[in-house]
JSON list of C-alpha atoms in Angstrom, two decimals:
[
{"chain": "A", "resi": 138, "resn": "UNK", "atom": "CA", "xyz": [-7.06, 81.45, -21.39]},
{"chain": "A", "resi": 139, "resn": "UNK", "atom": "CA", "xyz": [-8.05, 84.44, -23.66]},
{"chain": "A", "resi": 140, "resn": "UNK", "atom": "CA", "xyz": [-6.06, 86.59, -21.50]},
{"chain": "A", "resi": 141, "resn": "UNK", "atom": "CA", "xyz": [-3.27, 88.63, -22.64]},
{"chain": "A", "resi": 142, "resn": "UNK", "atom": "CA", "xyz": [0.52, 87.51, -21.59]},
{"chain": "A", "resi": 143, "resn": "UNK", "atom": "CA", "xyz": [1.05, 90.51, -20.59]},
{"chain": "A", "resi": 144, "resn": "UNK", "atom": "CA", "xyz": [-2.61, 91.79, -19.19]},
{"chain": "A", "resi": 145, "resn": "UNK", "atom": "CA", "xyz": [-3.24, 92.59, -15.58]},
{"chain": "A", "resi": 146, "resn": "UNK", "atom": "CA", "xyz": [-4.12, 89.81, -13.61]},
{"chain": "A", "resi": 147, "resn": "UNK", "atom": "CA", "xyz": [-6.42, 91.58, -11.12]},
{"chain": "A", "resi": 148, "resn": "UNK", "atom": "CA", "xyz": [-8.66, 92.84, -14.31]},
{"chain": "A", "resi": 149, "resn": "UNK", "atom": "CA", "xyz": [-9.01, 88.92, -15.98]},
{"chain": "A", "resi": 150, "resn": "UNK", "atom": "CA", "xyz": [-10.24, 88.11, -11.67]},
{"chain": "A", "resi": 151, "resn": "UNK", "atom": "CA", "xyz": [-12.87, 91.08, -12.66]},
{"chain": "A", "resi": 152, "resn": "UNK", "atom": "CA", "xyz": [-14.02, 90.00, -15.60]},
{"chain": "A", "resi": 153, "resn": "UNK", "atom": "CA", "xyz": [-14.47, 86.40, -15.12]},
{"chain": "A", "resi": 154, "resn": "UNK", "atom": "CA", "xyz": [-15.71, 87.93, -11.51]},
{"chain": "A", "resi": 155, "resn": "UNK", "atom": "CA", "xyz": [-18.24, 90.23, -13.63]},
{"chain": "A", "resi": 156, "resn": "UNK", "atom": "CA", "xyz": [-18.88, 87.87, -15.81]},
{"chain": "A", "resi": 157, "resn": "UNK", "atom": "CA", "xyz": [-20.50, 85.19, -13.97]},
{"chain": "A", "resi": 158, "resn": "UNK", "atom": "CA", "xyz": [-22.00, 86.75, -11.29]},
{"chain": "A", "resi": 159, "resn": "UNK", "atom": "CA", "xyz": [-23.32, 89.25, -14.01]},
{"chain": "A", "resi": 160, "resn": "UNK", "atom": "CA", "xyz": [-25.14, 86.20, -15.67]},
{"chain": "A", "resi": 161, "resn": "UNK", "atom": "CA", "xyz": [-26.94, 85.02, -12.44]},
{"chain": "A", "resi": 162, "resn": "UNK", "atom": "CA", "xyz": [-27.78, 88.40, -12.00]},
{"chain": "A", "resi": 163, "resn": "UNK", "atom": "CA", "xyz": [-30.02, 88.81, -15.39]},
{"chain": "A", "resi": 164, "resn": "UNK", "atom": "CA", "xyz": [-31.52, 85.91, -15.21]},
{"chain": "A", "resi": 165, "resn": "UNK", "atom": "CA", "xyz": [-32.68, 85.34, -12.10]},
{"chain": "A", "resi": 166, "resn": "UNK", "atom": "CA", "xyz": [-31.84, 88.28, -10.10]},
{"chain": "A", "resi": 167, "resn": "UNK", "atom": "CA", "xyz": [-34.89, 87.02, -7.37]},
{"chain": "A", "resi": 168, "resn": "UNK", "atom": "CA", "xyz": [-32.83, 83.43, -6.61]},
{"chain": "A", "resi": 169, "resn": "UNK", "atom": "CA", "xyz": [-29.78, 85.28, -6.46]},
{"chain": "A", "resi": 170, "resn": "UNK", "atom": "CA", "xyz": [-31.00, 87.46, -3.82]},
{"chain": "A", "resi": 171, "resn": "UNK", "atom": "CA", "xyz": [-32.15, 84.27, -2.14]},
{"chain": "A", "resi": 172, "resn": "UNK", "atom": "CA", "xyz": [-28.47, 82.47, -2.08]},
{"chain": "A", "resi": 173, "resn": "UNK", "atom": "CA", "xyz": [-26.85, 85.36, -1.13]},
{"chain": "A", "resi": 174, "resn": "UNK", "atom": "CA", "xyz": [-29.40, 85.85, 2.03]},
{"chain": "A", "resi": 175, "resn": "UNK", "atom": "CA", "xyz": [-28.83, 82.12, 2.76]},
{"chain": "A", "resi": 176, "resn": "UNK", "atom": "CA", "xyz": [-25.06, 82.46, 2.61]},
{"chain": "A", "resi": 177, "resn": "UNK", "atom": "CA", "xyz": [-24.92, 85.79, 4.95]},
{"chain": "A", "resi": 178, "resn": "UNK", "atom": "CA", "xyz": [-27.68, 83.82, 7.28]},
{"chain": "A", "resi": 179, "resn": "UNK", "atom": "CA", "xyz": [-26.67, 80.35, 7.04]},
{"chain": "A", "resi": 180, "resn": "UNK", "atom": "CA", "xyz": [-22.90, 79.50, 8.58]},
{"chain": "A", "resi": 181, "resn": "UNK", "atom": "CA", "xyz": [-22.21, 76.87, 7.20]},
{"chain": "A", "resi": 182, "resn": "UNK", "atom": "CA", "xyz": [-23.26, 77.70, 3.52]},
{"chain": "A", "resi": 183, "resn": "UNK", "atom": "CA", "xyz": [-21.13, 80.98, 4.35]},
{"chain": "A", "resi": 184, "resn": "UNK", "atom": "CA", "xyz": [-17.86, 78.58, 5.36]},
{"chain": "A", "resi": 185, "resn": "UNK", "atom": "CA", "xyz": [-18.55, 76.71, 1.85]},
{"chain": "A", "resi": 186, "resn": "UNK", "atom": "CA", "xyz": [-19.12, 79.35, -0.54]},
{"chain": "A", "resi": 187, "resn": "UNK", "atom": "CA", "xyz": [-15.49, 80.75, 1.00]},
{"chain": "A", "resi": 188, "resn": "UNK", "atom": "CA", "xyz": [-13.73, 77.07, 0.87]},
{"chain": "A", "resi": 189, "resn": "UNK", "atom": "CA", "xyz": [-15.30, 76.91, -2.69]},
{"chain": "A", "resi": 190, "resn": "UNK", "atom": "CA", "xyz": [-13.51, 80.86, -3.98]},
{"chain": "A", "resi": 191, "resn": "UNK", "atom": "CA", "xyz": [-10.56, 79.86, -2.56]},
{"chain": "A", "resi": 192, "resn": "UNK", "atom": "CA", "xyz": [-10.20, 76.21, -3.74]},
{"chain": "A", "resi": 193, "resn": "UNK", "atom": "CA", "xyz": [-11.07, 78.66, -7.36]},
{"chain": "A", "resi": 194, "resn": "UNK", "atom": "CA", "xyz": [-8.40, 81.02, -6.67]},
{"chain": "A", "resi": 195, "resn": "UNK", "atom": "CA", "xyz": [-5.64, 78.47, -5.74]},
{"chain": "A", "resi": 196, "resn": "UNK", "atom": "CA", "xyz": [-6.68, 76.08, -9.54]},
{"chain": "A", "resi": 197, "resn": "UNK", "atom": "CA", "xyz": [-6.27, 79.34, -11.28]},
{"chain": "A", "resi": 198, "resn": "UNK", "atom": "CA", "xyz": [-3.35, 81.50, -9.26]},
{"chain": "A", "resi": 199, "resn": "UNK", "atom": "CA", "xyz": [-0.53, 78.68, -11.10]},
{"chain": "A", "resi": 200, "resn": "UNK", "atom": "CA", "xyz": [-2.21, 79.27, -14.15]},
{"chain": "A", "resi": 201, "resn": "UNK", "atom": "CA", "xyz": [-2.20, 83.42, -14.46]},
{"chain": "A", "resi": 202, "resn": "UNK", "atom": "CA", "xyz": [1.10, 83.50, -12.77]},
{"chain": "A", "resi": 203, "resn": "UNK", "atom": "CA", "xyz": [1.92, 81.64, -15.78]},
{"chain": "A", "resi": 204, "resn": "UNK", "atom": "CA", "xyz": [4.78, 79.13, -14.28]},
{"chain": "A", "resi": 205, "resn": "UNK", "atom": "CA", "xyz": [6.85, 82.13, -12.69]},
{"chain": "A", "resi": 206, "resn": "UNK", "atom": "CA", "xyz": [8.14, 82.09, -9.22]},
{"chain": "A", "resi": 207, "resn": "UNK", "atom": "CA", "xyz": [6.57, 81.95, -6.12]},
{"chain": "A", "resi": 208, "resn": "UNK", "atom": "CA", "xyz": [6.01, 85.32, -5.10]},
{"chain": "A", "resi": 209, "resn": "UNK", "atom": "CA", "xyz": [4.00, 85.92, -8.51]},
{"chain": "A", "resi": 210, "resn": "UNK", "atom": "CA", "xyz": [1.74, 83.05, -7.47]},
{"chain": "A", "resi": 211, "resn": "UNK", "atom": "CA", "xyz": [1.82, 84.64, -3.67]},
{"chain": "A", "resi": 212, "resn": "UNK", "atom": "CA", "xyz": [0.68, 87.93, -5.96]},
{"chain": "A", "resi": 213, "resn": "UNK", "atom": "CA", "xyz": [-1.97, 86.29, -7.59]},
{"chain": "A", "resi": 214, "resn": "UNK", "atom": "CA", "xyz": [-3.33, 84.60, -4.85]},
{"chain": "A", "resi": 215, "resn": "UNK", "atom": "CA", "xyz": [-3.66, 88.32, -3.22]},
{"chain": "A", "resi": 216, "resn": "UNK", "atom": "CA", "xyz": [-5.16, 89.40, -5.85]},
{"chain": "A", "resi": 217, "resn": "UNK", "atom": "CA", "xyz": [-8.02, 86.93, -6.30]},
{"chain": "A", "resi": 218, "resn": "UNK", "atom": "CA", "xyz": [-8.78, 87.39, -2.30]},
{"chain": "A", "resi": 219, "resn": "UNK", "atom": "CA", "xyz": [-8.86, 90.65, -2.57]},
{"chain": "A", "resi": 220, "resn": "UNK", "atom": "CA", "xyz": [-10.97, 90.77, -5.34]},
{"chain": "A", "resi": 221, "resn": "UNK", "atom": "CA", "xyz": [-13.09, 87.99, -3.47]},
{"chain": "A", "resi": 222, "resn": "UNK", "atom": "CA", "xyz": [-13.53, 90.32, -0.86]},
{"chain": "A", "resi": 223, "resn": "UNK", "atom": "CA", "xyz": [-14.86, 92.95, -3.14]},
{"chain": "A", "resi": 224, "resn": "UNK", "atom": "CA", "xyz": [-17.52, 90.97, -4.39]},
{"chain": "A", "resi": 225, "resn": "UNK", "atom": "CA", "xyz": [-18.42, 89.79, -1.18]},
{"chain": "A", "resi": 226, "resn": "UNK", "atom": "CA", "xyz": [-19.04, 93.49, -0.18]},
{"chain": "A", "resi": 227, "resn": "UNK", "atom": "CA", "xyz": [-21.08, 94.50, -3.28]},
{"chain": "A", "resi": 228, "resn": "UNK", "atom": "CA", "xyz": [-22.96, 91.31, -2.28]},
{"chain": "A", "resi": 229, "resn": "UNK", "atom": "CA", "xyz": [-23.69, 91.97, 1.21]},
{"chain": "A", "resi": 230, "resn": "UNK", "atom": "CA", "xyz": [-24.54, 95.91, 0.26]},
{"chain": "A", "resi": 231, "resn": "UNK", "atom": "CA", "xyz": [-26.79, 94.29, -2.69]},
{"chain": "A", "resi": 232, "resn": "UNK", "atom": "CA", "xyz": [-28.53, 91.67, 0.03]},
{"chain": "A", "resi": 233, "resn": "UNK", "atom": "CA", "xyz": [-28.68, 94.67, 2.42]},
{"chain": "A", "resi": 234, "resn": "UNK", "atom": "CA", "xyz": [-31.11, 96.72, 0.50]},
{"chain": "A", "resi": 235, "resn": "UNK", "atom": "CA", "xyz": [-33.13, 93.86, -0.89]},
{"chain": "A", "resi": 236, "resn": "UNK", "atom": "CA", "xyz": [-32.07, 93.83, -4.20]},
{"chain": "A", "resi": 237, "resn": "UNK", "atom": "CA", "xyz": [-33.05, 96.95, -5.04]},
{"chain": "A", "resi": 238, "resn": "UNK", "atom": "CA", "xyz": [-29.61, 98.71, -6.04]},
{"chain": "A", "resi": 239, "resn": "UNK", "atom": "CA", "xyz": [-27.83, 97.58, -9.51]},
{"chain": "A", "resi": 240, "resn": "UNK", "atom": "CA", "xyz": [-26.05, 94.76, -8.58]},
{"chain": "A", "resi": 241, "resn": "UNK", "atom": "CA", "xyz": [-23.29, 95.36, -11.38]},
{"chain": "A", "resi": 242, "resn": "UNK", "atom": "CA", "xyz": [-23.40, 99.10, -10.33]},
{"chain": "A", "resi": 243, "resn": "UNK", "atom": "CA", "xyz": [-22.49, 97.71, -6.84]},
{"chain": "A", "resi": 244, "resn": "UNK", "atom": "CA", "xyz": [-19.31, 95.58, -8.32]},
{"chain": "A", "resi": 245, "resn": "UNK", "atom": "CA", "xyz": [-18.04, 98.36, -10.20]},
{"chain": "A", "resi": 246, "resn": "UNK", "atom": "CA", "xyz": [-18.14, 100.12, -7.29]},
{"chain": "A", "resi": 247, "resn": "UNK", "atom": "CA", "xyz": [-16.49, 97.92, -5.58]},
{"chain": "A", "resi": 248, "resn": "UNK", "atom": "CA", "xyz": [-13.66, 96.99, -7.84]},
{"chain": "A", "resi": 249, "resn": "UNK", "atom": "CA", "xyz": [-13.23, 100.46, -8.28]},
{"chain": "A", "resi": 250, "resn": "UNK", "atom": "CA", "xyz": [-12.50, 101.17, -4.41]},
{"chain": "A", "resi": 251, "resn": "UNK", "atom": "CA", "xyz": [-10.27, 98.25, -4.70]},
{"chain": "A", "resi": 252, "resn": "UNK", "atom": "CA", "xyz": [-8.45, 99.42, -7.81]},
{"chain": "A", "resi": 253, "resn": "UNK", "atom": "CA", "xyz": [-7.93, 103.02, -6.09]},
{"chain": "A", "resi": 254, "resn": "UNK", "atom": "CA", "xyz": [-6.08, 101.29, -2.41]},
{"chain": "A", "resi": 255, "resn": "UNK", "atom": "CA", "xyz": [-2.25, 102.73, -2.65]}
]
């Protein structure tokens, strides 16, 4: 809602993205570490956490594309699966080295690599 009319859409996915894994992360970076091991380990927690950022992406993708046409929604849809997949890496790379790396560091990153595709 705070986002500007005429922002990007893939940077208010970032934030919010940022945001709230960015909480987890300082205050209980240990039982993060644990859910994400359980999600890369555990099928069908993997299958849910995906149904779960998708059901996310499809309540919001109306909402950014603020009522326009189809292919804006198609856009924003993109966008949020894209940026789904980004945090997914930064996740895995995080889990991967046992929660040693910066987790934020390792979004940044990743968003950043995402931001640069042409």
């Amino acid at each position: 809602r705070a986002r500007r009319a005429d922002g990007p859409v893939a940077e208010s996915f970032r934030v919010v993205m940022r945001e709230a894994l960015g909480g987890l992360y300082r205050r209980d970076p240990e039982r993060l570490l644990t859910r994400v091991r359980l999600m890369a380990t555990v099928p069908e927690l993997r299958a849910r956490f995906l149904e779960t950022q998708a059901e996310g992406i499809e309540l919001v993708a109306g909402q950014l594309a603020g009522g326009r046409d189809d292919a804006e929604v198609l856009r924003v849809r993109v966008l949020g699966h894209a940026l789904i997949g980004a945090v997914t890496v930064a996740l895995d790379a995080w889990r991967d080295d046992e929660g040693r790396s910066d987790l934020m560091a390792l979004l940044d990153q990743a968003f950043a690599a995402l931001g640069a595709l042409r």
